[in-house]
Coordinates of C-alpha atoms in Angstrom, one line a residue:
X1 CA 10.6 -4.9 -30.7
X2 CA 10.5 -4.5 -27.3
X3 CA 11.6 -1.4 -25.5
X4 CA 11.7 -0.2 -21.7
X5 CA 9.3 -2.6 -21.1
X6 CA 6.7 -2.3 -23.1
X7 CA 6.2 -3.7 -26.9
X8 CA 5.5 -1.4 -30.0
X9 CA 8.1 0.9 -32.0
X10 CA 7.5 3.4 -28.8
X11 CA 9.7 3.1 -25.8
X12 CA 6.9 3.5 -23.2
X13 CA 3.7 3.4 -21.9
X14 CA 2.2 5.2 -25.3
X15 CA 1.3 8.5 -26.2
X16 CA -1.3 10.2 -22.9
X17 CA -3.0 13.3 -22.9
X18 CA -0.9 16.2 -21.2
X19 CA -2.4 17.8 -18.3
X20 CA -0.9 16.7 -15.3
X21 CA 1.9 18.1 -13.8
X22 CA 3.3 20.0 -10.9
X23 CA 4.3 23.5 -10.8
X24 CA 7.5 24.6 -12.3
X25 CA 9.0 27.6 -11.5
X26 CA 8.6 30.7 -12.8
X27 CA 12.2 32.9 -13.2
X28 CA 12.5 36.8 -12.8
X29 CA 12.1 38.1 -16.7
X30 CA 9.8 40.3 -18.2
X31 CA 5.6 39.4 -18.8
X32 CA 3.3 39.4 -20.7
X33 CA -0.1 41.1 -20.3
X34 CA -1.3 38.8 -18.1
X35 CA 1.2 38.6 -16.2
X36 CA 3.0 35.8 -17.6
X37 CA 7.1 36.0 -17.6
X38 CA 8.1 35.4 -20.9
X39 CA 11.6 34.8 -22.6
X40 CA 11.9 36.2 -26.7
X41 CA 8.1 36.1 -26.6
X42 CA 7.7 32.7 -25.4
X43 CA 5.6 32.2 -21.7
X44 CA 8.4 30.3 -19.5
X45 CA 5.7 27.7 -18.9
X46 CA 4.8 26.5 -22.8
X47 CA 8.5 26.4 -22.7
X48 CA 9.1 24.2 -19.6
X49 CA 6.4 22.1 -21.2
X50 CA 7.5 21.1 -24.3
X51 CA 11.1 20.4 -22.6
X52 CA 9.3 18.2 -20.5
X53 CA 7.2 16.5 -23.3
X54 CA 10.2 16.2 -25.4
X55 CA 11.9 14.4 -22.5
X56 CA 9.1 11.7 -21.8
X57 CA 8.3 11.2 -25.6
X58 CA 11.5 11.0 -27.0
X59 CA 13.8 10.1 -24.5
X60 CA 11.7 8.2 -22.0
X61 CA 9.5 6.6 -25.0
X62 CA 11.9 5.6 -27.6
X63 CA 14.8 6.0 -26.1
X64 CA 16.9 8.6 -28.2
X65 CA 20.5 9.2 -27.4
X66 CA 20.3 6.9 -24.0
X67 CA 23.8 5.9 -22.3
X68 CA 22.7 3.9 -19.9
X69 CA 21.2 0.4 -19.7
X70 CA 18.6 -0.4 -16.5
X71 CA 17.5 -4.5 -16.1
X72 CA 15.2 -5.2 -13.9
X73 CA 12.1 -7.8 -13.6
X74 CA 13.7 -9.5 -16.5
X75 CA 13.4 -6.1 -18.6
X76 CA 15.6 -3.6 -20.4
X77 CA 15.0 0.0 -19.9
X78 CA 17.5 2.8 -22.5
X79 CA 17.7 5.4 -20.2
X80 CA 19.7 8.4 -19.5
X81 CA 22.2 8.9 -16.8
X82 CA 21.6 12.7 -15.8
X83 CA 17.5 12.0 -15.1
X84 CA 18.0 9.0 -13.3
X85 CA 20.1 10.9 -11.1
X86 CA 16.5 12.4 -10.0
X87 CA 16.5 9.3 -7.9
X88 CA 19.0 8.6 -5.0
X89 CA 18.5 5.2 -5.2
X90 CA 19.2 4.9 -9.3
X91 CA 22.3 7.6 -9.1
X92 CA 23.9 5.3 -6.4
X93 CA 23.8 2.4 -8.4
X94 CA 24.9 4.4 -11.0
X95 CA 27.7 5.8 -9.0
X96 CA 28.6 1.7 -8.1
X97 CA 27.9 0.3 -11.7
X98 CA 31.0 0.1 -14.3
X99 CA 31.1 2.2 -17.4
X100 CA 32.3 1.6 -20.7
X101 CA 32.7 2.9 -24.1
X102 CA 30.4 5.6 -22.8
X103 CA 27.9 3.1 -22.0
X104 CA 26.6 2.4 -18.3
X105 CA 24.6 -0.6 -17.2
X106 CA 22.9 -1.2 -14.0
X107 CA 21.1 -4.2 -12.4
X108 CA 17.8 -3.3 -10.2
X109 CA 17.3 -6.3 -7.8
X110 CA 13.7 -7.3 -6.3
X111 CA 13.9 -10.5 -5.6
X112 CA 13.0 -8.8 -1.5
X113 CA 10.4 -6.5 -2.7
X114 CA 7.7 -8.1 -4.4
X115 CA 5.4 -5.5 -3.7
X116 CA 7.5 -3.5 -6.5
X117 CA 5.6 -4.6 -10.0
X118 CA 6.7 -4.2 -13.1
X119 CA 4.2 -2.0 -14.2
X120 CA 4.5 0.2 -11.3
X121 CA 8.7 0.6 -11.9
X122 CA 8.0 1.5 -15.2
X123 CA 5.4 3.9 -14.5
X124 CA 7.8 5.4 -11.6
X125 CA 10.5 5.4 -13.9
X126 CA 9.1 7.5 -16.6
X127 CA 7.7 9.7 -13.8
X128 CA 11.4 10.7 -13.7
X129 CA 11.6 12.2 -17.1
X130 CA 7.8 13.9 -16.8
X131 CA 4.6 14.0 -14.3
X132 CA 2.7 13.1 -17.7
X133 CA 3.6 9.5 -15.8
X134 CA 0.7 10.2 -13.4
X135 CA -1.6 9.6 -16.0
X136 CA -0.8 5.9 -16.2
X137 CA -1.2 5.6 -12.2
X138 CA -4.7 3.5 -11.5
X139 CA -6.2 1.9 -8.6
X140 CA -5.3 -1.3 -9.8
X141 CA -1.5 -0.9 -10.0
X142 CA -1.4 1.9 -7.4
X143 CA -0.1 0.2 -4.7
X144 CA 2.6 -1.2 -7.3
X145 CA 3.5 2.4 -8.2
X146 CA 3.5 3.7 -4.5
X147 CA 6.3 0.7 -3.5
X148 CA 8.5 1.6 -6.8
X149 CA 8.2 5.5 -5.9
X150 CA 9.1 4.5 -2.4
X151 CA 12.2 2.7 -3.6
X152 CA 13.7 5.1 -5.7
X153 CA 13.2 7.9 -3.7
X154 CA 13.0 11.8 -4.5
X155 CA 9.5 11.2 -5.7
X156 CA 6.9 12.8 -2.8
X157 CA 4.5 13.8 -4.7
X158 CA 4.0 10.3 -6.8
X159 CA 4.2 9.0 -3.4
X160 CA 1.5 10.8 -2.1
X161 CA -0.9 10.7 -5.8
X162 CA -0.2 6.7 -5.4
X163 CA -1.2 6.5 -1.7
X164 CA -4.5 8.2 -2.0
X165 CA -5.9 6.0 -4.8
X166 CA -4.8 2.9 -3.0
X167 CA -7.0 4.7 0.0
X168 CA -9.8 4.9 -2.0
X169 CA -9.3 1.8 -3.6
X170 CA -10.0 -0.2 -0.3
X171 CA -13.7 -2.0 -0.9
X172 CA -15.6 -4.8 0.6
X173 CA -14.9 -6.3 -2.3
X174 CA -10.7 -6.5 -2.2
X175 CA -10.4 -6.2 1.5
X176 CA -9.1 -9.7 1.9
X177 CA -6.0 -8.6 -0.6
X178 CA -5.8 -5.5 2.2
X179 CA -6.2 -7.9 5.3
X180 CA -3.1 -9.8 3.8
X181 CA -1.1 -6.6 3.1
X182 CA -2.1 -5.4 6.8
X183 CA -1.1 -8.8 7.8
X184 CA 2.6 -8.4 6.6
X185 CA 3.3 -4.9 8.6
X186 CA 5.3 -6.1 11.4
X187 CA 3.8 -5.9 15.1
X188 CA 5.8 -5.3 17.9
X189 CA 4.1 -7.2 20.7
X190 CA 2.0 -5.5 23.7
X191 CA 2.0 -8.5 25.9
X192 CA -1.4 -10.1 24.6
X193 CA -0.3 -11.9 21.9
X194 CA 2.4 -14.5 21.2
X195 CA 6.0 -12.7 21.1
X196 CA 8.7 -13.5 18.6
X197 CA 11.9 -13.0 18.4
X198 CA 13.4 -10.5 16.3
X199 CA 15.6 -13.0 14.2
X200 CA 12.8 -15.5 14.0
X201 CA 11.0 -12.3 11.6
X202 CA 11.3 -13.0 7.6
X203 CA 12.1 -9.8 5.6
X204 CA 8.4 -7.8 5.9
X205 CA 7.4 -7.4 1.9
X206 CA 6.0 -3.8 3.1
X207 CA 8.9 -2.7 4.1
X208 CA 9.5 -0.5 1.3
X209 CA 6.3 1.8 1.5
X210 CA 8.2 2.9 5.0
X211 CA 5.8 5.4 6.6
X212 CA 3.1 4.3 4.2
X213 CA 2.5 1.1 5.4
X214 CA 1.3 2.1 8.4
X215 CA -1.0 4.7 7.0
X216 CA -2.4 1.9 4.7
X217 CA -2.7 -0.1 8.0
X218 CA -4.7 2.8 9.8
X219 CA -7.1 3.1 6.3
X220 CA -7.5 -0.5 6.6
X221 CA -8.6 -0.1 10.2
X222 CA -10.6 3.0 9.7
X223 CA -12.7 1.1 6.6
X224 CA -13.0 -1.9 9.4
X225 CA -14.6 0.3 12.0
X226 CA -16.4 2.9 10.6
X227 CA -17.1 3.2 6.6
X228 CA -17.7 -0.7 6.2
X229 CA -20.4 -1.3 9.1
X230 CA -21.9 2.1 7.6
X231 CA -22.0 1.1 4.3
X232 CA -23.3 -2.0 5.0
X233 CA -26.0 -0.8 7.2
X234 CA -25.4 -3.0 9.8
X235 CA -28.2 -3.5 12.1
X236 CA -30.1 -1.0 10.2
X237 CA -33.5 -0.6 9.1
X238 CA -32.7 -1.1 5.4
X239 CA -30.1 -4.3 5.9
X240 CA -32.7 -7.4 4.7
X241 CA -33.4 -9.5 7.7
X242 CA -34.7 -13.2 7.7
X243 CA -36.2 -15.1 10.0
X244 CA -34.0 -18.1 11.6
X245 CA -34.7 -21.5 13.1
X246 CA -34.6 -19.7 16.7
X247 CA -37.5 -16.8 15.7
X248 CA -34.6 -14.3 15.2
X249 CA -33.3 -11.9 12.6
X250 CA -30.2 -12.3 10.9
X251 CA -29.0 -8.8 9.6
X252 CA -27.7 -9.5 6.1
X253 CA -24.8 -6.6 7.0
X254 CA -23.8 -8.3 10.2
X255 CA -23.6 -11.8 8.6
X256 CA -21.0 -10.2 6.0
X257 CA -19.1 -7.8 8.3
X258 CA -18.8 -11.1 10.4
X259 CA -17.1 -13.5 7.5
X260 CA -14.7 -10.5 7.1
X261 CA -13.8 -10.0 10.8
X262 CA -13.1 -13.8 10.4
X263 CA -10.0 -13.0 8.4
X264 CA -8.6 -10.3 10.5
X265 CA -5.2 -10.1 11.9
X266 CA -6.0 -10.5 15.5
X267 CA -3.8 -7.8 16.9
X268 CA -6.1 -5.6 14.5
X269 CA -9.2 -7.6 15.4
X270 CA -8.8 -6.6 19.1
X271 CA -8.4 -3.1 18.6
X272 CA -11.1 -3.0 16.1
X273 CA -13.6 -4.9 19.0
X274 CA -12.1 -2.6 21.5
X275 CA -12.1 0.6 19.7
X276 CA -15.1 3.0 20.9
X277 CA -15.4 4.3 17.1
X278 CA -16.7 0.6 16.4
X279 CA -19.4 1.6 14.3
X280 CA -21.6 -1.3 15.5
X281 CA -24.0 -0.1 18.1
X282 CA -23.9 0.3 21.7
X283 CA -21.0 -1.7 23.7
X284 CA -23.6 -4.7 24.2
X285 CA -24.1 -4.9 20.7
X286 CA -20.0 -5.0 20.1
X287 CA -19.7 -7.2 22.8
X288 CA -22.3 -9.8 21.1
X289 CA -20.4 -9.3 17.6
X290 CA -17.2 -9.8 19.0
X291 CA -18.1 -13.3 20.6
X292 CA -20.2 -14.1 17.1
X293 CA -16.8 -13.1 15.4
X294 CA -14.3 -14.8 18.1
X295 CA -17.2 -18.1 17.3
X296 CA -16.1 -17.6 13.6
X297 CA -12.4 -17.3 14.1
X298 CA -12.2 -20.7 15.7
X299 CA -14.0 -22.5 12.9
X300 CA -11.2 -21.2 10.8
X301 CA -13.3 -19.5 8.3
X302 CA -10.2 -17.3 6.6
X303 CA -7.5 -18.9 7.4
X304 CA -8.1 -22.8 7.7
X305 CA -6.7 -23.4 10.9
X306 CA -8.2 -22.0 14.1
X307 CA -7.1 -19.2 16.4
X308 CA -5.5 -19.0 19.9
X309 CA -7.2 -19.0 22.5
X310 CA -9.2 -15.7 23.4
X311 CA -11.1 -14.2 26.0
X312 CA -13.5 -12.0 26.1
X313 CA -14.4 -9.5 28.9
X314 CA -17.3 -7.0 29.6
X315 CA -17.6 -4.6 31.6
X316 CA -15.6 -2.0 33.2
X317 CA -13.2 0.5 31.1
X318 CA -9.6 0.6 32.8
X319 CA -7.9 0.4 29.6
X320 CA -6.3 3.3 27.7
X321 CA -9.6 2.9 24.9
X322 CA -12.3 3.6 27.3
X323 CA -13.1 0.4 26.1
X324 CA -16.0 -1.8 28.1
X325 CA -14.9 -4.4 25.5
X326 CA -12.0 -6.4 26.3
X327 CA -9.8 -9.4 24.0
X328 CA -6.9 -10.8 24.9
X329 CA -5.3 -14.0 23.6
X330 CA -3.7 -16.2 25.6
X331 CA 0.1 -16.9 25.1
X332 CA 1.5 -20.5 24.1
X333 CA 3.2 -21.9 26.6
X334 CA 6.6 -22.5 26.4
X335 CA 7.6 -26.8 26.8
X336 CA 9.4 -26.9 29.5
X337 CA 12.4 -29.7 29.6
X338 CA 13.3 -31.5 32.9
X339 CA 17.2 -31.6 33.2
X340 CA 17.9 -35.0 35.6
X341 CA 21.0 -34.1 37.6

């Protein structure tokens, strides 16, 4: 039997240790000798707890005396009005849905949200009834969990638990998955790449994350500059060098930091090249990566198609960086129709 998603005679994710949670608060009564209010000999907090733990297990987890009915991602959740009212997002569907016989049921649509995953809804969802929810939250499904927090609102501190795993999540090893998240965060144009127009823009997928996509964006950029070229040692003394056809050294680091600067967003790309944080040596040695990498870009390493035309400048640091670096990409011209009179 399957129940709020997940298969077993349980309800939920199964039974976690306790031990996460946030502070609850403590009302005026008497203490004990440590200080500890109490109520007929009982701390307030052991209390609080076992509320809480009777919530998630039995009401979250199998689903005792639920009114309401939740579908979404082809899934049935047995829920109960008064803590999905937590959310702002669930109580307004709630507040739009039909009831009868005592029984509500509500439709969650994400057919526009992809980035919301089943596992992460869940996991948010049963973050309503306790914070034993956190213990579910990896960095595999992070990023799932941070876009379903995000959604139903009234959840800052799952946000922000969510948000710093998928932060430390970001490797060398899933920063392509990253580039293509990056990728999807609308742009607005500066005047050296192609503009679009606004109704020519499909629905962003990242949309949802609000502010935390372009935190996730400035992570991304902040592994690209400075923690990637340091952890790959590039142009170090330990990266492994061999010699080439032409007598030279080919840094090991540089060869892979240049296959990944291949695949980069160019509006990120440039500020990356131009950025004086550039963790790549002096501005001669950015300035000979960035035409290795603009090199790579047009073979179409990434993306299988090559890139627009870009030019690149040295010397001289008018721009708002400080830069001595300079890309630019040169905008498509328009075709321009001849109108015989």
């Amino acid at each position: 039997m399957t129940m709020n998603g997940y298969s077993g005679p349980s309800n939920g994710a199964g039974v976690v240790d306790a031990g996460h949670g946030e502070a609850y608060a403590h009302h005026a009564g008497s203490t004990s000798a440590g200080g500890v209010p109490v109520m007929n000999g009982t701390p307030y907090h052991l209390h609080n707890e076992a509320i809480v733990n009777h919530l998630y297990h039995a009401g979250f987890q199998t689903a005792n005396y639920a009114d309401t009915i939740l579908h979404v991602h082809g899934s049935s959740y047995r829920l109960h009005a008064i803590i999905l009212s937590r959310s702002p997002y669930l109580a307004h569907l709630m507040s739009t849905s039909p009831q009868s016989a005592g029984q509500r049921t509500i439709y969650v649509h994400l057919e526009h949200d992809p980035e919301v995953t089943q596992e992460g809804f869940a996991i948010a969802l049963g973050y309503l009834y306790s914070p034993e929810s956190l213990n579910i939250v990896r960095p595999e499904n992070a990023r799932g969990v941070l876009a379903a927090a995000c959604l139903l609102g009234g959840m800052d501190y799952l946000c922000n638990y969510a948000y710093e795993l998928c932060r430390q999540s970001i490797t060398v090893d899933n920063i392509s998955e990253w580039l293509e998240f990056v990728d999807s965060i609308p742009t607005s144009s500066d005047g050296s790449s192609t503009p679009i127009e606004p109704h020519h823009l499909p629905v962003s997928r990242t949309a949802i994350f609000g502010p935390y996509a372009d935190r996730l964006k400035n992570d991304v950029f902040h592994f690209l500059v400075v923690t990637l070229p340091n952890m790959l040692n590039v142009g170090g003394l330990s990266s492994p060098a061999t010699p080439q056809g032409d007598c030279q050294a080919s840094d090991a680091g540089r060869d892979t930091l240049l296959q990944i600067f291949a695949r980069v967003p160019f509006d990120m790309f440039k500020a990356a090249i131009e950025s004086p944080t550039f963790q790549i040596g002096s501005d001669q040695a950015r300035f000979r990566f960035a035409k290795d990498a603009i090199e790579a870009r047009k073979r179409g390493i990434a993306r299988g198609q090559g890139e627009e035309t870009v030019v690149l400048a040295f010397g001289g640091s008018n721009n708002l960086s400080g830069s001595a670096v300079h890309v630019t990409r040169k905008l498509r011209k328009r075709t321009l129709w001849k109108v015989n009179s």
